[in-house]
């Protein structure tokens, strides 16, 4: 149980375009979703936390207008990287928590390359 | 100072060796503690939770020292399949929001060779 499906797993986009990443909880209700970014050989850095039906809370230094997070339902959260630039190239991972258990379930990650 | 600090390694060990990883955390109010394993270009996966009383799962033993804010992981009888990056993770309550959130160390890379 407790599976989070994240897609796409890999995306290459042109500079200036927007990319949407989806995370779906398949067998539980994800009341809280966390979005992380990981640069090569670095730790996962939390970008934002979202609760279903509420606005996301962004970590210091993360531009909310650039990284749009929508958590409109208990099974779906999306992260949209707007006007992507090469420096946005990274590994983006979501993680979900539900009400039924106290753990964190991670999606499989999205590798974004902006050219 | 980083919230969670680990030696990045790599630790190169032969099969069958015992290897220990250490981690320190800065927030004395941290509530729970974990070791995650991350393979190259994959998501992190929970290896085990860490308790003050110490806990063991097969070849893996984890220990927490709250007074020293220090966490350890011991791997006995290393296997080739243990090669990965081991992430020390603490669960903190966010300052402004009160949300709980995981804070990751940079990870310690382990390479087990035949």
Short mmCIF file of N, CA and C in Angstrom, two decimals, chain B residues 40-101:
data_model
loop_
_atom_site.label_atom_id
_atom_site.label_comp_id
_atom_site.label_asym_id
_atom_site.label_seq_id
_atom_site.Cartn_x
_atom_site.Cartn_y
_atom_site.Cartn_z
N UNK B 40 21.27 5.63 -7.32
CA UNK B 40 21.55 6.68 -8.30
C UNK B 40 20.32 6.99 -9.15
N UNK B 41 19.94 8.25 -9.20
CA UNK B 41 18.82 8.71 -10.03
C UNK B 41 17.47 8.10 -9.64
N UNK B 42 17.36 7.70 -8.38
CA UNK B 42 16.10 7.15 -7.90
C UNK B 42 15.61 7.96 -6.70
N UNK B 43 14.36 7.69 -6.30
CA UNK B 43 13.84 8.36 -5.12
C UNK B 43 14.41 7.71 -3.86
N UNK B 44 14.45 8.44 -2.75
CA UNK B 44 14.90 7.83 -1.50
C UNK B 44 13.88 6.82 -0.99
N UNK B 45 14.39 5.78 -0.35
CA UNK B 45 13.51 4.77 0.23
C UNK B 45 13.86 4.58 1.70
N UNK B 46 12.85 4.48 2.51
CA UNK B 46 13.05 4.35 3.95
C UNK B 46 13.78 3.05 4.26
N UNK B 47 14.89 3.17 4.96
CA UNK B 47 15.64 2.00 5.41
C UNK B 47 15.16 1.61 6.81
N UNK B 48 15.19 2.57 7.70
CA UNK B 48 14.71 2.29 9.06
C UNK B 48 14.55 3.58 9.84
N UNK B 49 13.67 3.52 10.82
CA UNK B 49 13.54 4.61 11.78
C UNK B 49 14.63 4.43 12.83
N UNK B 50 14.91 5.50 13.56
CA UNK B 50 15.98 5.46 14.56
C UNK B 50 15.42 5.88 15.90
N UNK B 51 15.73 5.09 16.93
CA UNK B 51 15.22 5.36 18.27
C UNK B 51 16.37 5.43 19.27
N UNK B 52 16.12 6.09 20.37
CA UNK B 52 17.15 6.23 21.41
C UNK B 52 17.56 4.87 21.96
N UNK B 53 16.63 3.96 21.97
CA UNK B 53 16.92 2.63 22.52
C UNK B 53 17.73 1.79 21.54
N UNK B 54 17.90 2.33 20.32
CA UNK B 54 18.61 1.57 19.30
C UNK B 54 17.68 0.55 18.67
N UNK B 55 17.86 0.33 17.40
CA UNK B 55 17.04 -0.69 16.75
C UNK B 55 17.83 -1.37 15.66
N UNK B 56 17.44 -2.62 15.45
CA UNK B 56 18.18 -3.47 14.53
C UNK B 56 17.21 -4.09 13.53
N UNK B 57 17.66 -4.16 12.29
CA UNK B 57 16.86 -4.81 11.25
C UNK B 57 17.83 -5.63 10.41
N UNK B 58 17.94 -6.89 10.75
CA UNK B 58 18.88 -7.75 10.03
C UNK B 58 20.31 -7.29 10.23
N UNK B 59 20.96 -6.94 9.15
CA UNK B 59 22.37 -6.52 9.21
C UNK B 59 22.53 -5.04 9.57
N UNK B 60 21.44 -4.35 9.72
CA UNK B 60 21.47 -2.90 9.95
C UNK B 60 21.09 -2.57 11.39
N UNK B 61 21.90 -1.71 12.01
CA UNK B 61 21.61 -1.25 13.37
C UNK B 61 21.69 0.27 13.39
N UNK B 62 20.67 0.89 13.94
CA UNK B 62 20.64 2.35 14.01
C UNK B 62 20.58 2.77 15.47
N UNK B 63 21.18 3.93 15.75
CA UNK B 63 21.22 4.41 17.13
C UNK B 63 21.06 5.92 17.14
N UNK B 64 20.36 6.41 18.13
CA UNK B 64 20.16 7.84 18.30
C UNK B 64 20.67 8.26 19.67
N UNK B 65 21.44 9.33 19.71
CA UNK B 65 21.86 9.93 20.97
C UNK B 65 21.32 11.35 20.99
N UNK B 66 20.23 11.56 21.70
CA UNK B 66 19.58 12.87 21.70
C UNK B 66 20.45 13.93 22.37
N UNK B 67 21.15 13.52 23.42
CA UNK B 67 21.97 14.50 24.15
C UNK B 67 23.06 15.07 23.25
N UNK B 68 23.65 14.22 22.43
CA UNK B 68 24.71 14.65 21.52
C UNK B 68 24.18 15.05 20.15
N UNK B 69 22.90 14.81 19.92
CA UNK B 69 22.28 15.10 18.62
C UNK B 69 23.05 14.38 17.52
N UNK B 70 23.15 13.10 17.72
CA UNK B 70 24.01 12.26 16.89
C UNK B 70 23.24 10.98 16.54
N UNK B 71 23.35 10.60 15.26
CA UNK B 71 22.65 9.42 14.77
C UNK B 71 23.68 8.54 14.06
N UNK B 72 23.54 7.24 14.21
CA UNK B 72 24.49 6.35 13.55
C UNK B 72 23.76 5.22 12.84
N UNK B 73 24.46 4.66 11.87
CA UNK B 73 23.98 3.48 11.16
C UNK B 73 25.15 2.53 11.00
N UNK B 74 24.95 1.29 11.39
CA UNK B 74 25.98 0.27 11.26
C UNK B 74 25.47 -0.80 10.30
N UNK B 75 26.30 -1.12 9.32
CA UNK B 75 25.95 -2.18 8.37
C UNK B 75 26.99 -3.29 8.54
N UNK B 76 26.49 -4.46 8.88
CA UNK B 76 27.39 -5.62 9.04
C UNK B 76 27.33 -6.48 7.80
N UNK B 77 28.42 -7.23 7.56
CA UNK B 77 28.46 -8.19 6.46
C UNK B 77 27.97 -7.53 5.16
N UNK B 78 28.64 -6.49 4.76
CA UNK B 78 28.23 -5.70 3.58
C UNK B 78 28.07 -6.57 2.34
N UNK B 79 27.03 -6.27 1.58
CA UNK B 79 26.76 -6.94 0.31
C UNK B 79 26.98 -5.94 -0.83
N UNK B 80 27.22 -6.48 -2.01
CA UNK B 80 27.37 -5.61 -3.19
C UNK B 80 26.12 -4.73 -3.35
N UNK B 81 24.97 -5.31 -3.04
CA UNK B 81 23.71 -4.60 -3.22
C UNK B 81 23.51 -3.47 -2.20
N UNK B 82 24.38 -3.39 -1.21
CA UNK B 82 24.29 -2.29 -0.25
C UNK B 82 24.87 -0.99 -0.83
N UNK B 83 25.54 -1.07 -1.96
CA UNK B 83 26.12 0.13 -2.58
C UNK B 83 25.00 1.11 -2.91
N UNK B 84 25.09 2.28 -2.33
CA UNK B 84 24.04 3.30 -2.48
C UNK B 84 24.48 4.52 -1.68
N UNK B 85 23.63 5.52 -1.67
CA UNK B 85 23.84 6.69 -0.81
C UNK B 85 22.88 6.59 0.36
N UNK B 86 23.39 6.76 1.56
CA UNK B 86 22.58 6.64 2.77
C UNK B 86 22.32 8.04 3.33
N UNK B 87 21.05 8.35 3.43
CA UNK B 87 20.63 9.69 3.83
C UNK B 87 20.17 9.69 5.27
N UNK B 88 20.73 10.58 6.04
CA UNK B 88 20.28 10.80 7.42
C UNK B 88 19.16 11.85 7.36
N UNK B 89 18.04 11.55 8.00
CA UNK B 89 16.87 12.41 7.85
C UNK B 89 16.24 12.67 9.21
N UNK B 90 15.90 13.92 9.47
CA UNK B 90 15.19 14.25 10.70
C UNK B 90 13.85 14.88 10.35
N UNK B 91 12.91 14.72 11.25
CA UNK B 91 11.56 15.25 11.06
C UNK B 91 11.41 16.42 12.03
N UNK B 92 11.28 17.62 11.46
CA UNK B 92 11.15 18.83 12.28
C UNK B 92 9.79 19.43 12.08
N UNK B 93 9.41 20.23 13.04
CA UNK B 93 8.20 21.01 12.86
C UNK B 93 8.63 22.37 12.34
N UNK B 94 8.06 22.79 11.20
CA UNK B 94 8.45 24.03 10.54
C UNK B 94 8.19 25.23 11.43
N UNK B 95 9.10 26.22 11.37
CA UNK B 95 9.02 27.36 12.27
C UNK B 95 7.75 28.19 12.14
N UNK B 96 7.45 28.62 10.90
CA UNK B 96 6.31 29.53 10.73
C UNK B 96 4.98 28.80 10.58
N UNK B 97 5.03 27.65 10.00
CA UNK B 97 3.79 26.98 9.64
C UNK B 97 3.35 25.94 10.64
N UNK B 98 4.30 25.40 11.39
CA UNK B 98 3.95 24.30 12.28
C UNK B 98 3.85 22.97 11.58
N UNK B 99 4.03 22.97 10.24
CA UNK B 99 3.98 21.70 9.53
C UNK B 99 5.21 20.87 9.89
N UNK B 100 5.00 19.56 9.96
CA UNK B 100 6.15 18.68 10.09
C UNK B 100 6.78 18.54 8.72
N UNK B 101 8.10 18.45 8.70
CA UNK B 101 8.77 18.26 7.42
C UNK B 101 10.06 17.50 7.62
#
